[in-house]
PDB file of C-alpha atoms in Angstrom:
ATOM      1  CA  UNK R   1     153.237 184.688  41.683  1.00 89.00           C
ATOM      2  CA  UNK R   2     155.482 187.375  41.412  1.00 96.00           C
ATOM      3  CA  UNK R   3     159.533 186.504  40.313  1.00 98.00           C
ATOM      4  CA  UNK R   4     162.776 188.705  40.286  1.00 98.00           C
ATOM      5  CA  UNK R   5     165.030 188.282  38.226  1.00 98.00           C
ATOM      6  CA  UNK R   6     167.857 190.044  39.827  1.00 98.00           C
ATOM      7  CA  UNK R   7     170.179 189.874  37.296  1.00 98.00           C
ATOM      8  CA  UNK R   8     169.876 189.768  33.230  1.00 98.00           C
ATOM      9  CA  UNK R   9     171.408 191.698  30.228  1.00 98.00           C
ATOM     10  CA  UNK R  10     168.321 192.275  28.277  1.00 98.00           C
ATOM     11  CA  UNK R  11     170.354 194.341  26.446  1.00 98.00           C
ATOM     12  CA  UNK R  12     172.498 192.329  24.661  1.00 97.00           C
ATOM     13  CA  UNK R  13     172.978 192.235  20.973  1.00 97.00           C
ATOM     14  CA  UNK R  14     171.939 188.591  21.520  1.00 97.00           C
ATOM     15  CA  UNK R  15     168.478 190.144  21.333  1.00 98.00           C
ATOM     16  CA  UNK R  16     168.240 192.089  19.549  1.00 97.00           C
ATOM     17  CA  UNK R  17     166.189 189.727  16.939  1.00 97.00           C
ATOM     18  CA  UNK R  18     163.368 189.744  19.631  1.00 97.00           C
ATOM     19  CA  UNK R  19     163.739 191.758  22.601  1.00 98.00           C
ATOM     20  CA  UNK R  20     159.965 192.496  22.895  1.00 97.00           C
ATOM     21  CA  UNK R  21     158.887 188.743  22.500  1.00 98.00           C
ATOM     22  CA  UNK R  22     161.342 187.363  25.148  1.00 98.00           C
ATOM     23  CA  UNK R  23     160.323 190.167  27.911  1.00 98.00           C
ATOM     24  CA  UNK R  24     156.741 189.229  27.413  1.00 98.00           C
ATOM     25  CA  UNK R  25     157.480 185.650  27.497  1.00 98.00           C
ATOM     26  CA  UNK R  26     159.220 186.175  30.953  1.00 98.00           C
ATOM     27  CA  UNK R  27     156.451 188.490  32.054  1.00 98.00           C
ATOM     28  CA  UNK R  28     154.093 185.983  30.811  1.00 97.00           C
ATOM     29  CA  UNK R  29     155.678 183.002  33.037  1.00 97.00           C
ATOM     30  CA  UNK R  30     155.746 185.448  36.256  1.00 98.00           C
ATOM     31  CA  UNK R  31     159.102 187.130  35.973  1.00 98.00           C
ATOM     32  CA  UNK R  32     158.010 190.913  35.812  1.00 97.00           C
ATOM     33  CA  UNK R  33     160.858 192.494  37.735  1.00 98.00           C
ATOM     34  CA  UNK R  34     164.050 192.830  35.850  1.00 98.00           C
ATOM     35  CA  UNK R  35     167.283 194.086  37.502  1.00 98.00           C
ATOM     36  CA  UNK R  36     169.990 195.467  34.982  1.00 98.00           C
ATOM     37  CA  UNK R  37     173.871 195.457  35.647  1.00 98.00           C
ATOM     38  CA  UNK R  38     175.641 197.462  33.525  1.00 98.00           C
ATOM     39  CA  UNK R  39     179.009 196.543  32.392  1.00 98.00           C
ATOM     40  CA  UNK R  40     180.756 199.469  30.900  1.00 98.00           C
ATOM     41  CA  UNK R  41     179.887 203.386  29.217  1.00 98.00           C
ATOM     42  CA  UNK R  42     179.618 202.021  25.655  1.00 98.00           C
ATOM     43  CA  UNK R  43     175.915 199.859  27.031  1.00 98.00           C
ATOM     44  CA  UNK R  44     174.528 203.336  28.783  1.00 98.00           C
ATOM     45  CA  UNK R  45     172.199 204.015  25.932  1.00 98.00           C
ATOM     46  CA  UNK R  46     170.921 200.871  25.546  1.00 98.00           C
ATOM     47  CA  UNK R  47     169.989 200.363  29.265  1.00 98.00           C
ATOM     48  CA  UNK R  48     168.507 203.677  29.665  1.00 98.00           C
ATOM     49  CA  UNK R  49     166.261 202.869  26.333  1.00 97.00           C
ATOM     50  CA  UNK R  50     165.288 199.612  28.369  1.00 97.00           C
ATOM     51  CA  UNK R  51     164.396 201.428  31.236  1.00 98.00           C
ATOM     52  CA  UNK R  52     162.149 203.852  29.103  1.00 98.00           C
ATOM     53  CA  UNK R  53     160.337 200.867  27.423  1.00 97.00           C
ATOM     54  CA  UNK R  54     159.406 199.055  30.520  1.00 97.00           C
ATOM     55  CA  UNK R  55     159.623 201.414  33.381  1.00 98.00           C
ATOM     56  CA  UNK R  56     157.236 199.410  35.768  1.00 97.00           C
ATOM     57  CA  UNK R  57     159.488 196.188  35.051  1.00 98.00           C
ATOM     58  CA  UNK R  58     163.116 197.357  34.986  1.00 98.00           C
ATOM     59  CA  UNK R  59     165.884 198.757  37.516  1.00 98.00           C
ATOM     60  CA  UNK R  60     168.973 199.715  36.551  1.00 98.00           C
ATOM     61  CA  UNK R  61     172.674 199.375  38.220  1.00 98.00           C
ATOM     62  CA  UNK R  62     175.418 201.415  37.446  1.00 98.00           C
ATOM     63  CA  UNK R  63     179.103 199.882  37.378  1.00 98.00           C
ATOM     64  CA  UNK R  64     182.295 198.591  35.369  1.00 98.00           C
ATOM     65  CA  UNK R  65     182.365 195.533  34.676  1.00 98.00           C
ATOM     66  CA  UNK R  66     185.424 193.417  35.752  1.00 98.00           C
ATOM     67  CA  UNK R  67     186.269 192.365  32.388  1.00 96.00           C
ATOM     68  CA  UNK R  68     185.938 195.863  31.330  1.00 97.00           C
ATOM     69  CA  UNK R  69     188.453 197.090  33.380  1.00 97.00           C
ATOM     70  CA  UNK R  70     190.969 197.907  30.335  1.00 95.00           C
ATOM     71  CA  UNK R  71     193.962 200.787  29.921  1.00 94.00           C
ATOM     72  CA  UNK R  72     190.763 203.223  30.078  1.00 96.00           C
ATOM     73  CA  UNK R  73     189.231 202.157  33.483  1.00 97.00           C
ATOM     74  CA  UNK R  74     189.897 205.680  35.210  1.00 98.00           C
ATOM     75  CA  UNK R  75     187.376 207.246  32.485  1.00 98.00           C
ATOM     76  CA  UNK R  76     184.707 204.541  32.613  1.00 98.00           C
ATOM     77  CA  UNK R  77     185.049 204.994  36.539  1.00 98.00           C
ATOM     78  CA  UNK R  78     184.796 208.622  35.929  1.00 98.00           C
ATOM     79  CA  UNK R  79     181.380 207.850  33.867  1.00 98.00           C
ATOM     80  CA  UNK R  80     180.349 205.611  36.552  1.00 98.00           C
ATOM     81  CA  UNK R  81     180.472 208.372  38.547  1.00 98.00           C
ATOM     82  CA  UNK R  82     178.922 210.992  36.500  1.00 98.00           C
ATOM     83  CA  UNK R  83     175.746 208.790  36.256  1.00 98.00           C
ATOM     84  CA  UNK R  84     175.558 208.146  39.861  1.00 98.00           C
ATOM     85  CA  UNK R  85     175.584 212.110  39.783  1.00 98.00           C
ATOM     86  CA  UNK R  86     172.281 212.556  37.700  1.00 97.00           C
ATOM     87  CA  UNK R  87     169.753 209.666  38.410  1.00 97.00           C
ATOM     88  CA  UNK R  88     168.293 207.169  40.680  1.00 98.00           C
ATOM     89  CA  UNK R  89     169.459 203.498  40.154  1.00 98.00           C
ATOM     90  CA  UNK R  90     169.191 200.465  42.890  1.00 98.00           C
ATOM     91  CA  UNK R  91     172.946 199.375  42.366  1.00 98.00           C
ATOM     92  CA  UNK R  92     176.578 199.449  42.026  1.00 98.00           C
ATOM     93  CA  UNK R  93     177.026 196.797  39.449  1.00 96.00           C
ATOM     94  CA  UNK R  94     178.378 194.438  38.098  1.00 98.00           C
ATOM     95  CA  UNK R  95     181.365 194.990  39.857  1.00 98.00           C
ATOM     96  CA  UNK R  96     183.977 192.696  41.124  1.00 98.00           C
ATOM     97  CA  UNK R  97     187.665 190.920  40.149  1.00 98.00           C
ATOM     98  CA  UNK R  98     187.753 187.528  37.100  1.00 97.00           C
ATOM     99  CA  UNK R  99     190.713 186.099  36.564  1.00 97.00           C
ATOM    100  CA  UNK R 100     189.267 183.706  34.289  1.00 94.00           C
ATOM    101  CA  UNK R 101     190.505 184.964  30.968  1.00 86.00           C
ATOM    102  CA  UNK R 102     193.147 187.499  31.753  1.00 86.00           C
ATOM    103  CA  UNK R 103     195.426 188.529  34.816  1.00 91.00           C
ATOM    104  CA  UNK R 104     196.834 190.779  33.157  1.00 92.00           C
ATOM    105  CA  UNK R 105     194.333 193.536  34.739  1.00 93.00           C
ATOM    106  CA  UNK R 106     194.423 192.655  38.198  1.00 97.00           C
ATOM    107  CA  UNK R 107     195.586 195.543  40.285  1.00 97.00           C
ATOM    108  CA  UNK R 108     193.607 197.764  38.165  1.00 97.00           C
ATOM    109  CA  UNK R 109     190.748 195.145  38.870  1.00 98.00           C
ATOM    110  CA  UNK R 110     191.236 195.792  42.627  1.00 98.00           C
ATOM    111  CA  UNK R 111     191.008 199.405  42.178  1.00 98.00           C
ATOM    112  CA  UNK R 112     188.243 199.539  40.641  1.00 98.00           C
ATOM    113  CA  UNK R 113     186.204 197.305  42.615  1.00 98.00           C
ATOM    114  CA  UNK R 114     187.194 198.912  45.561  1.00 98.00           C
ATOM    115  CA  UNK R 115     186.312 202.570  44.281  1.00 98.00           C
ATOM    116  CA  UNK R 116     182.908 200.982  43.564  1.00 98.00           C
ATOM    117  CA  UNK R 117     182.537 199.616  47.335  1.00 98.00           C
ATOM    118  CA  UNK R 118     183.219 203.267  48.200  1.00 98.00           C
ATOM    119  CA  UNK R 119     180.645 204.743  46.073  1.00 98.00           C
ATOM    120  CA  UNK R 120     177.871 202.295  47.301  1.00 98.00           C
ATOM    121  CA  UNK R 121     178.509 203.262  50.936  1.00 98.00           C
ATOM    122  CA  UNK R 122     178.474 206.897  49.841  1.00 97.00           C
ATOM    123  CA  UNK R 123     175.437 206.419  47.902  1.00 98.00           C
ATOM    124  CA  UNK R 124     173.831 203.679  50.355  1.00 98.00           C
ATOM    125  CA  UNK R 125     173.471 201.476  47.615  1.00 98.00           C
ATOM    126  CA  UNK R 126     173.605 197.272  47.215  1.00 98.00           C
ATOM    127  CA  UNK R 127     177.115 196.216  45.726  1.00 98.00           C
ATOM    128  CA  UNK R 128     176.569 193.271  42.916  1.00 98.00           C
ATOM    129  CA  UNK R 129     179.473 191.081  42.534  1.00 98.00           C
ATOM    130  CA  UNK R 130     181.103 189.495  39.643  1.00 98.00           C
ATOM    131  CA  UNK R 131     183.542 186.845  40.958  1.00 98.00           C
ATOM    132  CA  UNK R 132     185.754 184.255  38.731  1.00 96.00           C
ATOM    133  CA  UNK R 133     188.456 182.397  40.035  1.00 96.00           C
ATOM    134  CA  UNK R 134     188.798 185.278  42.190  1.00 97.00           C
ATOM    135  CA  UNK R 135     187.286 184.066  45.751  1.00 97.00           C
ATOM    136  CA  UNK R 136     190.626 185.115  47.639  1.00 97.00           C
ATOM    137  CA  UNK R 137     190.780 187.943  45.717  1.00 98.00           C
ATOM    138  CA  UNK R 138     187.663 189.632  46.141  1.00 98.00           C
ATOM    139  CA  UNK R 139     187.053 188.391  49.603  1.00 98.00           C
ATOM    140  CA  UNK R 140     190.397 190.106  50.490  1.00 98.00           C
ATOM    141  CA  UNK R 141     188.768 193.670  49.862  1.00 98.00           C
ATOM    142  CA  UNK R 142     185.559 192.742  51.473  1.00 98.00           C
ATOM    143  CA  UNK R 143     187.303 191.800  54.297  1.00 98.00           C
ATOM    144  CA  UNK R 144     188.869 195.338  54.212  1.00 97.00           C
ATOM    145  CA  UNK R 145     185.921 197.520  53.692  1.00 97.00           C
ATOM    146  CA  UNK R 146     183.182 195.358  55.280  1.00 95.00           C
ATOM    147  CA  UNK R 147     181.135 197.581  57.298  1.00 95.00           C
ATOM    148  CA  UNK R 148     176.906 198.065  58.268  1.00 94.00           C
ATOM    149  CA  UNK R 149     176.588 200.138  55.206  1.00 94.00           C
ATOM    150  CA  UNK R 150     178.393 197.122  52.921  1.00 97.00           C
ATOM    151  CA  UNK R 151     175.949 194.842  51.493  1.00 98.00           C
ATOM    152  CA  UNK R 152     174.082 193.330  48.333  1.00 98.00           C
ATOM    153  CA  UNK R 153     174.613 190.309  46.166  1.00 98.00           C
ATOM    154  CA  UNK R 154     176.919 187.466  45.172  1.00 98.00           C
ATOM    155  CA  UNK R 155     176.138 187.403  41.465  1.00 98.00           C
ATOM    156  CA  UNK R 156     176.004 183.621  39.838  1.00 97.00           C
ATOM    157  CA  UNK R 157     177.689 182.184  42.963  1.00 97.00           C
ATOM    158  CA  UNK R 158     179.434 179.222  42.515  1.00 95.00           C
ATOM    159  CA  UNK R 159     181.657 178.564  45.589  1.00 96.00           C
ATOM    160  CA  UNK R 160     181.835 176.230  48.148  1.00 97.00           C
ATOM    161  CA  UNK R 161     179.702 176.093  51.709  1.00 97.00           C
ATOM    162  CA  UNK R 162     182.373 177.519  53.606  1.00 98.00           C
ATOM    163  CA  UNK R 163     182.706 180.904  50.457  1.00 98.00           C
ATOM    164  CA  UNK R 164     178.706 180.863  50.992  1.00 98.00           C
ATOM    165  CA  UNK R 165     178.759 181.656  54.483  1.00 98.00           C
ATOM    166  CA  UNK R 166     182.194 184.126  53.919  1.00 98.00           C
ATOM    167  CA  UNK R 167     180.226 185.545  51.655  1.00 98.00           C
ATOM    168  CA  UNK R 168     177.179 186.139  54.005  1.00 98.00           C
ATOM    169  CA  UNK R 169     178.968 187.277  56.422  1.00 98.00           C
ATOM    170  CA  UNK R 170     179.738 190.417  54.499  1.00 98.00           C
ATOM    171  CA  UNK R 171     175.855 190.869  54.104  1.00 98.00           C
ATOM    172  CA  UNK R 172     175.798 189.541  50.758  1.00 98.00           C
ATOM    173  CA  UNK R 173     172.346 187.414  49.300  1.00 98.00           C
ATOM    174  CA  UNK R 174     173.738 184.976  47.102  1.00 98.00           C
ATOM    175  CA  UNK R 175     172.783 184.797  43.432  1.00 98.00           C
ATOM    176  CA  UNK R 176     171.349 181.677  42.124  1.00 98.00           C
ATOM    177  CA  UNK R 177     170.297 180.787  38.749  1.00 98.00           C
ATOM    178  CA  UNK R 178     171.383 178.119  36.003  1.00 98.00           C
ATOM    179  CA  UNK R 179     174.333 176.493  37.427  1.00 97.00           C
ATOM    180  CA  UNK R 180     172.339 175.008  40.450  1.00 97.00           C
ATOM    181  CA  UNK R 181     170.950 173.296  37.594  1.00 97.00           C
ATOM    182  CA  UNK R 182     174.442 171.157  36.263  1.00 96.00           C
ATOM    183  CA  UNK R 183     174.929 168.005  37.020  1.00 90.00           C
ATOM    184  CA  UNK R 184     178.560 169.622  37.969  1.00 89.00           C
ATOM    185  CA  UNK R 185     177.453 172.727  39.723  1.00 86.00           C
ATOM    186  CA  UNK R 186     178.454 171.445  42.913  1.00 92.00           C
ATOM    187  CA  UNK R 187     176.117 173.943  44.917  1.00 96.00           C
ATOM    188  CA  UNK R 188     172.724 171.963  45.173  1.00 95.00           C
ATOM    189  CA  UNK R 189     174.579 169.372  47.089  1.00 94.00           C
ATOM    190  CA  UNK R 190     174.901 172.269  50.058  1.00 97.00           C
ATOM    191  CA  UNK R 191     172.558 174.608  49.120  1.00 97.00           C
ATOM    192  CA  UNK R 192     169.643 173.394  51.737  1.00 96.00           C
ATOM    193  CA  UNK R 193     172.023 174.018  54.599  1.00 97.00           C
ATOM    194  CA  UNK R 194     171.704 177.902  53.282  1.00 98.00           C
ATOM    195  CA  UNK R 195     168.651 179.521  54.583  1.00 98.00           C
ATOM    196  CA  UNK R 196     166.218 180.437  52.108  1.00 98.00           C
ATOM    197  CA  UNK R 197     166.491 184.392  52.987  1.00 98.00           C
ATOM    198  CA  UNK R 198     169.940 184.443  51.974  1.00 98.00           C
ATOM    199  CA  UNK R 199     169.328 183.335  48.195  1.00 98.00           C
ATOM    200  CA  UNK R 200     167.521 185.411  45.126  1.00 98.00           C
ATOM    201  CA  UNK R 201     166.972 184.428  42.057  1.00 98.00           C
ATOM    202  CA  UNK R 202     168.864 185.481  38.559  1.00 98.00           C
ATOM    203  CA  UNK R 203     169.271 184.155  34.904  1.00 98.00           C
ATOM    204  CA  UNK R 204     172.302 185.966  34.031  1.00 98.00           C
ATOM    205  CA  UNK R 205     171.146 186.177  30.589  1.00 98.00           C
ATOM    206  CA  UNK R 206     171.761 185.854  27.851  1.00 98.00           C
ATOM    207  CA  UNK R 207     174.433 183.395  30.057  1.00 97.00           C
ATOM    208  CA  UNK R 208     174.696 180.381  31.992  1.00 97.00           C
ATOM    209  CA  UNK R 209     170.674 178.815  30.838  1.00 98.00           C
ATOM    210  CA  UNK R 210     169.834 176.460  32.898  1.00 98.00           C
ATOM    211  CA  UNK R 211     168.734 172.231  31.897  1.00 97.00           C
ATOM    212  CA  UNK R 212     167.225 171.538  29.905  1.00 97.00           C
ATOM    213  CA  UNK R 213     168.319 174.373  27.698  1.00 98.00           C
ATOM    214  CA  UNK R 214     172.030 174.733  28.637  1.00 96.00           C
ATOM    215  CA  UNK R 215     174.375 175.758  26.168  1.00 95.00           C
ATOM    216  CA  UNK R 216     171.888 177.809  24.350  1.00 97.00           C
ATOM    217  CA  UNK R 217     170.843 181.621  24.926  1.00 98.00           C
ATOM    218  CA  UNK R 218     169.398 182.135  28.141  1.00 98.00           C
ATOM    219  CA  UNK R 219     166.426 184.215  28.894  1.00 98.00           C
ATOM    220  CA  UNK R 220     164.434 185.311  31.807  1.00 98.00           C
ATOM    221  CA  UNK R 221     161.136 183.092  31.687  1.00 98.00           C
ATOM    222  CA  UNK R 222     163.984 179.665  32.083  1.00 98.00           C
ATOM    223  CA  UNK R 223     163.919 181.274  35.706  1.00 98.00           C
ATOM    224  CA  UNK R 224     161.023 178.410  36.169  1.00 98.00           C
ATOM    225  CA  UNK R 225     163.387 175.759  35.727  1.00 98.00           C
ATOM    226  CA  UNK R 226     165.823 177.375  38.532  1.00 98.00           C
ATOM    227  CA  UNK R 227     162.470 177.574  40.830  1.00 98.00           C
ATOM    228  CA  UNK R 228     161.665 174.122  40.029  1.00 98.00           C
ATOM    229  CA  UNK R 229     165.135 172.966  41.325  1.00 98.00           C
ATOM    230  CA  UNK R 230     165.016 175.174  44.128  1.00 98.00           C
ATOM    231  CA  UNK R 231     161.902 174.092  45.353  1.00 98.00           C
ATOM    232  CA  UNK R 232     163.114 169.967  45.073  1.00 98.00           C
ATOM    233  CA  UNK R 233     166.309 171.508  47.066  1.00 97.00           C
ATOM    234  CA  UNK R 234     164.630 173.083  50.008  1.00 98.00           C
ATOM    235  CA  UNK R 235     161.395 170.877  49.780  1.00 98.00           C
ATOM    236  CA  UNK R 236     158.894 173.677  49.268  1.00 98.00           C
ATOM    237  CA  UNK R 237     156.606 175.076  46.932  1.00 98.00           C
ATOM    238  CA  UNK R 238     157.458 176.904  43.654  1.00 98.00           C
ATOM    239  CA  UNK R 239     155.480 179.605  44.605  1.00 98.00           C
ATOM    240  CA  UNK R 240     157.201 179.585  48.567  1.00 98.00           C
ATOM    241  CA  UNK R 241     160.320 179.947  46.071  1.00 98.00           C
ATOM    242  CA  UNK R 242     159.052 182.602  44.153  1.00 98.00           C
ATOM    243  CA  UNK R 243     157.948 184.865  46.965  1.00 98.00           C
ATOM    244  CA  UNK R 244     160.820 184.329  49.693  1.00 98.00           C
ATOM    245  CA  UNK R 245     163.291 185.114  46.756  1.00 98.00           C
ATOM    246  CA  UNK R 246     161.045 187.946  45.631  1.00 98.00           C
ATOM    247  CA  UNK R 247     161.223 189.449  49.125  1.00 98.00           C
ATOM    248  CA  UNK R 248     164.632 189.110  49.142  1.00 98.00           C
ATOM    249  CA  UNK R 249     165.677 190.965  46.484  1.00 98.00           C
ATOM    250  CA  UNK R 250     163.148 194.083  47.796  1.00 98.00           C
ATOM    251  CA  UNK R 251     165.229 194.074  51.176  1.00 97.00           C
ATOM    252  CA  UNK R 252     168.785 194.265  48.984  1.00 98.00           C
ATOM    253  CA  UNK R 253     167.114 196.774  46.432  1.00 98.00           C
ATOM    254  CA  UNK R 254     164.717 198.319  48.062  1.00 98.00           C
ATOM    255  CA  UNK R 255     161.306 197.874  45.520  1.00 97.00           C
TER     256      UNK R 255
END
């Protein structure tokens, strides 16, 4: 049983401790295909050294974080770019608008996410969104540069039915991992009337861990858990889960 998980820092400081013994525990449960967002310049190094140290296992994206998006965004863009320049990667991400924390960013927000649509079409890459408390927002540019060559995933979606299907319609999988697990998630009361090829699987980690371990660091072997839910949800097998998901995320990323 093969499982993707299509989104997770393993980069983070948060482990640092033991890196080695959480990949293997992952790769150990199943989960042996890791795609990595980046989320601004100053994480480069640290992705690329991931990349080196599991190069069957990893893929990397390239993108500016929302949250990121500070006085400086024209230079990270501009290193965004430059990297696009020299390598291979399988994304444009995490990209996106959050208004969670700070508003104060938003137009530069908007620019930035919609350079990043523009260099995905250019480079015939997947876009992978970051969205928070920004559905109007973000669907607004979508709307605006939707087009055959737009597509890719809704990272940790957490919208209603009618955003899921909005945000299908722009050829977007949506990205499923921990919340589906809350008693407060909201989206396993609709999720079955979502067919199964328009959902992949991701941990967000060292974020958003699903129950039982909620609240604590997240890693990519607590996929299971999602699968398990996933599989009560649409009334099929963990391993159905596992592959449909897994074949998903090959059409979006292409490996």
């Amino acid at each position: 049983m093969t499982i993707t998980d299509t989104h997770t820092h393993l980069y983070s400081e948060e482990f640092d401790q033991d890196r080695s013994e959480m990949i293997q525990r992952a790769i150990g449960a199943g989960v042996s295909r890791f795609f990595i967002p980046a989320i601004d310049s100053s994480y480069t190094a640290a992705m690329y050294d991931l990349e080196k140290n599991y190069p069957e296992q990893v893929f990397l994206m390239m993108g500016l974080h929302p949250t990121y998006v500070k006085e400086n965004y024209l230079e990270e863009l501009q290193h965004v770019e430059e990297e696009l320049a020299k390598r291979k990667f399988y994304a444009i991400g995490e990209i996106g608008i959050d208004l969670f924390w700070d508003k104060t960013h938003l137009p530069e927000q908007q620019i930035a996410f919609r350079k990043q649509i523009q260099l995905a079409k250019q480079y015939k890459l997947p876009i992978v969104i970051h969205c928070r408390e920004a559905f109007d927002e973000v669907f607004e540019i979508l709307e605006e540069e939707k087009s055959p060559e737009l597509f890719g995933v809704f990272h940790c979606f957490t919208g209603t039915y009618e955003q899921a299907l909005q945000a299908i319609s722009y050829n977007m999988k949506l990205g499923i991992g921990g919340v589906v697990t809350f008693k407060n998630g909201k989206i396993d009361q609709f999720l079955n009337q979502i067919d199964l090829k328009h959902i992949v699987l991701e941990t967000d980690s060292p974020y958003l861990a699903p129950i039982p371990f909620r609240g604590k660091r997240n890693e990519s072997s607590y996929l299971l858990n999602v699968i398990d839910k996933l599989a009560v949800i649409y009334d099929l097998s963990a391993k159905e889960i596992a592959t449909i998901t897994t074949e998903n995320s090959k059409v979006i990323f292409g490996i």
